[in-house]
């Protein structure tokens, strides 16, 4: 079913959103992007005469009640964003009465789903190596089904609008969908948009296609890097992984971040790129610092000749030019992961050069997709978020979708 074709009048809709918003030490929201992202779906249901049961996780409470991760902290913000009162159910698995009492146009927010281990469905307090683990896992999976069934019992229709967790087969993101027939489950608008953006990247690739992968480590990105090698014309690898590549090729990298157990992997990536005819672009020079801090002393030096005691924290001017030269003429662009320690204002130049080149390419007709928490933080920091084609709310989910994996949260609804 598609959300636009469903008649919500008089129906109770249970909607999985991603309200895992960052909070400061006083429990105040520091960035409400995720709440705003869910509004089109939530408002559509209310305006059509439905009532809303909103469910989400927040943080990693690991299956235990923890007030630090209580969604009660954001209830008033959700009410303000929706422009109406929001009731709160302090126990998500015991909200039958509150749900039954809802009248059209009313809203109930459930407490953090992850206060229950059943949400994630992983056995707690038992090691994978333990011989009893398999049995514990089986038992937890059965409990997960019961938990999902309970949540499903609150509503007539299920809507999944939480792209950030769509790569997880959790009770509220996938298992719950088994308790609704095909006519009463659907993706929300945000999910539809995200799935469409990934389709644009994978199905209708206008060339050249340039992928920019940054961040701190090769190890966490290797799956997507290998997969992208079959698709892209240019592959820019930047950020902390630069130094693993430099060291693998015999370079001197000072005290830069490095994964010593991934040197062979780095050489393998270089080899594969050659074999597949992919233009692999790595940093040549960097901004190195004498300390991991914003106010450190800096020098510009080759990535493979960094003095002892110094560490590469950003892309150098020559590197920034070579990145931009590949990005600007591109027609499809994917960016995930910063080119430097962008959290420090003095080490944002590499990420800024990438963002600006992407904007230029987008103005020239390219489709550009920026995803993953840190790259999104970059485009927000530079005030350029509205000048790229699409900013994804998903990190892991986006990368898995682009790797071509079927996302359980999408599959559960679409069948
Ligand atoms: P990831 O979580 O792997 O996507 O990496 C994101 C993090 O990589 C950000 O917090 C950046 O500060 C960090 N990062 C980027 N470049 C470097 C670098 N040259 N040295 C250390 N950390 C880096």
Short mmCIF file of C-alpha atoms in Angstrom, two decimals, residues 15-401:
data_model
loop_
_atom_site.label_atom_id
_atom_site.label_comp_id
_atom_site.label_asym_id
_atom_site.label_seq_id
_atom_site.Cartn_x
_atom_site.Cartn_y
_atom_site.Cartn_z
CA UNK A 15 4.17 4.85 13.07
CA UNK A 16 7.82 3.89 13.57
CA UNK A 17 9.87 7.07 13.39
CA UNK A 18 13.50 7.82 14.14
CA UNK A 19 13.34 10.31 17.02
CA UNK A 20 16.83 9.37 18.15
CA UNK A 21 17.71 13.07 18.38
CA UNK A 22 20.85 14.42 20.04
CA UNK A 23 20.22 15.91 23.51
CA UNK A 24 22.42 18.20 25.60
CA UNK A 25 23.24 17.50 29.28
CA UNK A 26 19.91 19.10 30.31
CA UNK A 27 17.89 16.84 28.03
CA UNK A 28 17.26 19.62 25.49
CA UNK A 29 17.26 18.75 21.79
CA UNK A 30 20.32 20.15 19.97
CA UNK A 31 19.23 19.16 16.44
CA UNK A 32 15.59 18.43 15.58
CA UNK A 33 16.20 17.38 11.94
CA UNK A 34 14.82 13.91 12.60
CA UNK A 35 11.59 15.20 14.12
CA UNK A 36 11.09 17.60 11.24
CA UNK A 37 11.83 14.74 8.82
CA UNK A 38 8.87 12.72 10.10
CA UNK A 39 6.34 15.58 10.09
CA UNK A 40 4.92 15.12 6.56
CA UNK A 41 3.87 11.55 7.41
CA UNK A 42 2.55 12.35 10.88
CA UNK A 43 0.60 15.40 9.72
CA UNK A 44 -0.86 13.55 6.74
CA UNK A 45 -2.35 10.89 9.06
CA UNK A 46 -3.76 13.43 11.52
CA UNK A 47 -5.18 15.71 8.85
CA UNK A 48 -6.87 12.72 7.19
CA UNK A 49 -8.74 12.03 10.46
CA UNK A 50 -6.54 9.25 11.83
CA UNK A 51 -5.05 8.99 15.29
CA UNK A 52 -1.35 8.47 15.87
CA UNK A 53 0.69 6.09 17.98
CA UNK A 54 4.28 7.19 17.57
CA UNK A 55 7.10 4.80 18.46
CA UNK A 56 10.88 5.25 18.36
CA UNK A 57 14.12 4.28 19.99
CA UNK A 58 16.58 6.71 21.54
CA UNK A 59 20.24 5.96 22.18
CA UNK A 60 21.46 2.58 23.33
CA UNK A 61 19.82 1.72 26.66
CA UNK A 62 20.61 -1.96 25.98
CA UNK A 63 17.21 -3.37 26.92
CA UNK A 64 16.98 -1.58 30.29
CA UNK A 65 14.92 1.37 31.49
CA UNK A 66 17.22 4.39 31.66
CA UNK A 67 15.77 7.90 32.21
CA UNK A 68 18.70 9.39 30.27
CA UNK A 69 17.14 7.90 27.12
CA UNK A 70 13.49 8.58 27.94
CA UNK A 71 11.37 9.92 25.11
CA UNK A 72 9.41 11.87 27.75
CA UNK A 73 12.19 14.44 27.34
CA UNK A 74 11.07 15.24 23.79
CA UNK A 75 7.28 14.96 24.22
CA UNK A 76 6.77 18.74 24.32
CA UNK A 77 8.97 19.28 21.28
CA UNK A 78 6.94 16.72 19.34
CA UNK A 79 3.72 18.43 20.47
CA UNK A 80 5.06 21.79 19.34
CA UNK A 81 6.15 20.41 15.97
CA UNK A 82 2.73 18.82 15.41
CA UNK A 83 0.83 21.79 16.80
CA UNK A 84 -1.29 19.60 19.09
CA UNK A 85 -1.22 17.84 22.45
CA UNK A 86 0.76 14.63 22.77
CA UNK A 87 -0.07 11.97 25.35
CA UNK A 88 2.73 9.83 26.70
CA UNK A 89 2.72 6.07 27.39
CA UNK A 90 5.51 5.45 29.94
CA UNK A 91 5.68 1.74 29.09
CA UNK A 92 5.58 0.95 25.39
CA UNK A 93 4.53 -2.68 25.98
CA UNK A 94 1.62 -1.74 28.24
CA UNK A 95 -0.19 0.93 26.30
CA UNK A 96 -3.32 -0.93 25.17
CA UNK A 97 -5.71 1.27 27.13
CA UNK A 98 -4.08 4.54 26.15
CA UNK A 99 -4.13 3.44 22.52
CA UNK A 100 -7.76 2.31 22.70
CA UNK A 101 -8.79 5.69 24.16
CA UNK A 102 -7.32 7.68 21.25
CA UNK A 103 -9.81 9.72 19.22
CA UNK A 104 -9.27 10.91 15.65
CA UNK A 105 -6.63 13.64 15.60
CA UNK A 106 -5.08 12.55 18.93
CA UNK A 107 -1.48 11.54 19.43
CA UNK A 108 0.17 9.04 21.76
CA UNK A 109 3.97 8.83 22.05
CA UNK A 110 5.30 5.51 23.35
CA UNK A 111 8.33 5.32 25.65
CA UNK A 112 11.67 4.20 24.17
CA UNK A 113 11.27 0.80 22.49
CA UNK A 114 14.82 -0.18 23.38
CA UNK A 115 13.98 -0.22 27.09
CA UNK A 116 12.92 -3.76 26.13
CA UNK A 117 15.60 -6.18 24.83
CA UNK A 118 12.85 -7.69 22.66
CA UNK A 119 13.01 -4.64 20.40
CA UNK A 120 16.47 -5.53 19.08
CA UNK A 121 15.93 -9.23 19.69
CA UNK A 122 19.46 -9.92 20.88
CA UNK A 123 19.92 -12.05 24.01
CA UNK A 124 21.36 -10.00 26.87
CA UNK A 125 24.01 -10.99 29.38
CA UNK A 126 25.25 -13.99 27.43
CA UNK A 127 28.34 -14.20 25.29
CA UNK A 128 28.19 -15.43 21.69
CA UNK A 129 30.82 -18.03 22.55
CA UNK A 130 28.62 -19.50 25.32
CA UNK A 131 27.19 -22.93 24.31
CA UNK A 132 23.80 -21.76 25.58
CA UNK A 133 23.81 -18.74 23.26
CA UNK A 134 21.86 -20.32 20.39
CA UNK A 135 19.10 -21.43 22.72
CA UNK A 136 18.98 -17.96 24.34
CA UNK A 137 18.77 -16.39 20.89
CA UNK A 138 15.89 -18.64 19.89
CA UNK A 139 14.04 -17.76 23.05
CA UNK A 140 14.64 -14.03 22.51
CA UNK A 141 13.38 -14.25 18.92
CA UNK A 142 10.14 -15.79 20.22
CA UNK A 143 9.83 -12.99 22.78
CA UNK A 144 10.53 -10.46 20.02
CA UNK A 145 7.54 -11.80 18.07
CA UNK A 146 5.27 -11.42 21.11
CA UNK A 147 6.54 -7.89 21.68
CA UNK A 148 5.93 -6.95 18.04
CA UNK A 149 2.45 -8.51 18.18
CA UNK A 150 1.64 -6.44 21.26
CA UNK A 151 2.70 -3.22 19.53
CA UNK A 152 0.69 -4.21 16.45
CA UNK A 153 -2.42 -4.79 18.58
CA UNK A 154 -2.62 -1.05 19.35
CA UNK A 155 -3.40 -0.06 15.76
CA UNK A 156 -5.23 -0.72 12.48
CA UNK A 157 -2.37 0.28 10.23
CA UNK A 158 1.45 0.26 10.38
CA UNK A 159 3.65 2.92 8.82
CA UNK A 160 7.45 2.71 8.80
CA UNK A 161 9.14 6.09 8.40
CA UNK A 162 12.42 5.33 10.19
CA UNK A 163 15.02 5.03 7.45
CA UNK A 164 17.89 5.32 9.94
CA UNK A 165 16.99 1.90 11.38
CA UNK A 166 15.66 0.27 8.19
CA UNK A 167 18.76 -1.95 7.97
CA UNK A 168 17.84 -3.57 11.29
CA UNK A 169 15.38 -6.41 11.68
CA UNK A 170 13.93 -5.14 14.93
CA UNK A 171 10.47 -5.69 16.42
CA UNK A 172 9.20 -2.23 15.47
CA UNK A 173 11.01 -1.90 12.14
CA UNK A 174 10.28 -5.27 10.54
CA UNK A 175 8.77 -8.03 12.71
CA UNK A 176 5.64 -5.97 13.48
CA UNK A 177 4.78 -5.84 9.77
CA UNK A 178 3.89 -9.57 9.90
CA UNK A 179 0.83 -8.67 11.95
CA UNK A 180 -0.70 -6.40 9.30
CA UNK A 181 -1.96 -7.45 5.88
CA UNK A 182 -0.51 -5.87 2.75
CA UNK A 183 -3.31 -3.28 2.54
CA UNK A 184 -2.60 -2.00 6.05
CA UNK A 185 1.17 -1.46 6.04
CA UNK A 186 3.25 1.05 4.15
CA UNK A 187 6.32 3.24 4.05
CA UNK A 188 6.05 6.85 5.24
CA UNK A 189 6.99 9.82 3.05
CA UNK A 190 10.54 10.08 4.43
CA UNK A 191 11.20 6.40 3.71
CA UNK A 192 9.71 6.73 0.23
CA UNK A 193 12.03 9.67 -0.48
CA UNK A 194 15.10 7.83 0.84
CA UNK A 195 14.34 4.70 -1.18
CA UNK A 196 13.84 6.87 -4.27
CA UNK A 197 17.19 8.65 -3.71
CA UNK A 198 19.02 5.32 -3.50
CA UNK A 199 17.19 4.17 -6.66
CA UNK A 200 18.40 7.30 -8.44
CA UNK A 201 21.98 6.41 -7.55
CA UNK A 202 21.73 2.73 -8.46
CA UNK A 203 19.27 2.47 -11.31
CA UNK A 204 19.85 5.44 -13.51
CA UNK A 205 23.51 6.28 -13.20
CA UNK A 206 24.49 9.33 -15.21
CA UNK A 207 28.23 9.34 -15.75
CA UNK A 208 30.76 10.19 -14.58
CA UNK A 209 29.75 8.74 -11.21
CA UNK A 210 32.02 9.84 -8.36
CA UNK A 211 31.87 8.39 -4.86
CA UNK A 212 33.67 10.12 -2.01
CA UNK A 213 34.29 7.98 1.06
CA UNK A 214 35.89 9.54 4.10
CA UNK A 215 35.85 9.17 7.86
CA UNK A 216 38.32 7.63 10.18
CA UNK A 217 38.72 4.00 9.12
CA UNK A 218 38.90 1.76 6.05
CA UNK A 219 37.63 -1.22 8.04
CA UNK A 220 34.12 0.15 8.58
CA UNK A 221 33.73 1.17 4.94
CA UNK A 222 35.32 -1.75 3.15
CA UNK A 223 32.01 -3.40 2.16
CA UNK A 224 30.74 -0.31 0.42
CA UNK A 225 34.14 0.55 -1.10
CA UNK A 226 34.41 -2.87 -2.74
CA UNK A 227 30.85 -2.70 -3.94
CA UNK A 228 31.22 0.81 -5.35
CA UNK A 229 34.22 -0.27 -7.36
CA UNK A 230 31.86 -2.06 -9.73
CA UNK A 231 29.79 1.05 -10.24
CA UNK A 232 31.82 4.25 -10.10
CA UNK A 233 34.16 6.05 -12.49
CA UNK A 234 35.97 7.98 -9.75
CA UNK A 235 36.50 6.82 -6.18
CA UNK A 236 37.87 9.39 -3.77
CA UNK A 237 39.10 7.92 -0.48
CA UNK A 238 39.88 10.57 2.10
CA UNK A 239 39.95 11.38 5.83
CA UNK A 240 41.78 9.15 8.27
CA UNK A 241 42.02 6.22 5.85
CA UNK A 242 44.44 8.26 3.71
CA UNK A 243 47.26 7.31 6.08
CA UNK A 244 46.60 3.59 5.99
CA UNK A 245 46.99 3.82 2.21
CA UNK A 246 50.11 6.01 2.49
CA UNK A 247 51.77 3.64 4.96
CA UNK A 248 50.81 0.57 2.89
CA UNK A 249 52.70 2.10 -0.03
CA UNK A 250 55.80 2.66 2.10
CA UNK A 251 55.10 6.23 3.18
CA UNK A 252 56.10 7.93 6.46
CA UNK A 253 52.94 9.03 8.25
CA UNK A 254 54.19 10.34 11.62
CA UNK A 255 51.57 9.71 14.30
CA UNK A 256 48.58 9.88 11.90
CA UNK A 257 45.64 7.55 12.47
CA UNK A 258 46.35 4.19 10.85
CA UNK A 259 44.98 0.63 10.78
CA UNK A 260 48.12 -1.46 10.72
CA UNK A 261 46.15 -4.65 10.15
CA UNK A 262 44.56 -3.19 7.01
CA UNK A 263 47.72 -2.38 5.02
CA UNK A 264 47.27 -5.41 2.74
CA UNK A 265 43.64 -4.52 2.30
CA UNK A 266 44.65 -1.01 1.19
CA UNK A 267 47.06 -2.45 -1.41
CA UNK A 268 44.33 -4.79 -2.57
CA UNK A 269 41.92 -1.88 -3.07
CA UNK A 270 44.55 -0.06 -5.15
CA UNK A 271 45.05 -3.19 -7.27
CA UNK A 272 41.35 -3.84 -7.75
CA UNK A 273 40.72 -0.23 -8.77
CA UNK A 274 43.37 -0.60 -11.49
CA UNK A 275 41.90 -3.89 -12.70
CA UNK A 276 38.41 -2.44 -12.87
CA UNK A 277 39.50 0.81 -14.52
CA UNK A 278 38.29 2.93 -11.59
CA UNK A 279 40.07 6.24 -11.14
CA UNK A 280 41.10 5.94 -7.47
CA UNK A 281 41.97 9.33 -6.02
CA UNK A 282 43.87 9.47 -2.74
CA UNK A 283 45.26 12.49 -0.93
CA UNK A 284 48.73 13.59 -1.98
CA UNK A 285 49.32 16.37 0.54
CA UNK A 286 47.79 17.02 3.95
CA UNK A 287 47.50 19.53 6.73
CA UNK A 288 49.43 17.92 9.56
CA UNK A 289 49.20 19.03 13.19
CA UNK A 290 51.54 18.61 16.17
CA UNK A 291 48.57 17.79 18.41
CA UNK A 292 45.01 16.46 18.05
CA UNK A 293 43.41 19.83 18.78
CA UNK A 294 41.92 22.77 16.95
CA UNK A 295 44.71 25.08 18.07
CA UNK A 296 47.59 22.78 17.17
CA UNK A 297 50.49 24.08 15.08
CA UNK A 298 50.09 23.01 11.44
CA UNK A 299 52.22 22.35 8.37
CA UNK A 300 51.35 21.27 4.85
CA UNK A 301 53.33 18.19 3.80
CA UNK A 302 53.06 15.13 1.53
CA UNK A 303 50.77 12.41 2.96
CA UNK A 304 53.66 9.97 2.61
CA UNK A 305 56.28 12.17 4.26
CA UNK A 306 54.87 13.41 7.54
CA UNK A 307 57.48 14.30 10.17
CA UNK A 308 57.64 12.24 13.38
CA UNK A 309 55.30 13.59 16.05
CA UNK A 310 52.90 15.16 13.48
CA UNK A 311 49.58 13.78 12.28
CA UNK A 312 47.52 14.41 9.15
CA UNK A 313 44.20 15.94 10.17
CA UNK A 314 42.94 17.43 6.90
CA UNK A 315 43.40 17.33 3.13
CA UNK A 316 46.11 19.67 1.77
CA UNK A 317 45.61 22.29 -0.98
CA UNK A 318 46.85 20.08 -3.84
CA UNK A 319 44.57 17.23 -2.69
CA UNK A 320 41.59 19.56 -2.43
CA UNK A 321 42.16 20.64 -6.03
CA UNK A 322 42.39 17.05 -7.29
CA UNK A 323 39.18 16.10 -5.43
CA UNK A 324 37.32 19.10 -6.88
CA UNK A 325 38.64 18.37 -10.39
CA UNK A 326 37.00 14.92 -10.26
CA UNK A 327 33.78 16.05 -8.56
CA UNK A 328 32.84 19.16 -10.55
CA UNK A 329 32.33 17.43 -13.98
CA UNK A 330 30.49 14.46 -12.38
CA UNK A 331 26.83 13.75 -13.07
CA UNK A 332 26.18 11.37 -10.13
CA UNK A 333 27.81 11.92 -6.75
CA UNK A 334 27.69 10.05 -3.46
CA UNK A 335 29.44 11.47 -0.39
CA UNK A 336 29.84 9.64 2.91
CA UNK A 337 32.43 10.62 5.51
CA UNK A 338 34.49 13.78 6.09
CA UNK A 339 37.92 14.49 4.58
CA UNK A 340 39.38 15.65 7.87
CA UNK A 341 38.64 16.25 11.52
CA UNK A 342 35.86 18.67 10.55
CA UNK A 343 34.70 19.00 14.17
CA UNK A 344 37.75 21.29 14.63
CA UNK A 345 37.11 24.52 12.68
CA UNK A 346 40.73 24.69 11.57
CA UNK A 347 40.54 21.29 9.84
CA UNK A 348 37.42 21.71 7.71
CA UNK A 349 39.07 22.83 4.44
CA UNK A 350 39.08 19.38 2.80
CA UNK A 351 35.45 18.65 3.64
CA UNK A 352 34.46 22.18 2.63
CA UNK A 353 36.22 21.80 -0.76
CA UNK A 354 34.30 18.57 -1.36
CA UNK A 355 30.97 20.13 -0.34
CA UNK A 356 31.54 23.19 -2.54
CA UNK A 357 32.53 21.05 -5.53
CA UNK A 358 29.40 18.94 -5.04
CA UNK A 359 27.26 22.09 -5.00
CA UNK A 360 28.90 23.27 -8.23
CA UNK A 361 28.29 19.91 -9.90
CA UNK A 362 24.68 19.89 -8.66
CA UNK A 363 24.16 23.36 -10.13
CA UNK A 364 25.42 21.89 -13.42
CA UNK A 365 22.77 19.16 -13.32
CA UNK A 366 24.38 16.36 -11.30
CA UNK A 367 22.36 14.22 -8.85
CA UNK A 368 24.19 14.42 -5.52
CA UNK A 369 23.44 12.35 -2.44
CA UNK A 370 25.06 13.15 0.89
CA UNK A 371 24.54 10.65 3.70
CA UNK A 372 25.85 9.54 7.05
CA UNK A 373 25.84 11.62 10.23
CA UNK A 374 29.21 13.29 9.78
CA UNK A 375 28.86 14.32 6.14
CA UNK A 376 25.41 15.66 6.89
CA UNK A 377 26.89 17.59 9.82
CA UNK A 378 29.48 18.97 7.36
CA UNK A 379 26.96 20.27 4.81
CA UNK A 380 24.91 21.72 7.66
CA UNK A 381 27.99 23.37 9.17
CA UNK A 382 28.84 24.93 5.79
CA UNK A 383 25.22 26.00 5.20
CA UNK A 384 25.10 24.00 1.95
CA UNK A 385 22.54 21.29 2.82
CA UNK A 386 19.85 22.81 0.61
CA UNK A 387 22.21 23.03 -2.36
CA UNK A 388 22.78 19.30 -2.88
CA UNK A 389 20.15 17.04 -4.44
CA UNK A 390 19.42 14.90 -1.41
CA UNK A 391 20.61 14.71 2.19
CA UNK A 392 19.92 11.26 3.61
CA UNK A 393 18.97 10.69 7.23
CA UNK A 394 20.51 7.23 7.09
CA UNK A 395 24.11 6.26 7.83
CA UNK A 396 24.37 2.48 7.98
CA UNK A 397 21.00 2.04 6.25
CA UNK A 398 22.04 4.23 3.33
CA UNK A 399 25.34 2.40 2.84
CA UNK A 400 23.70 -1.02 3.02
CA UNK A 401 21.05 0.06 0.51
#
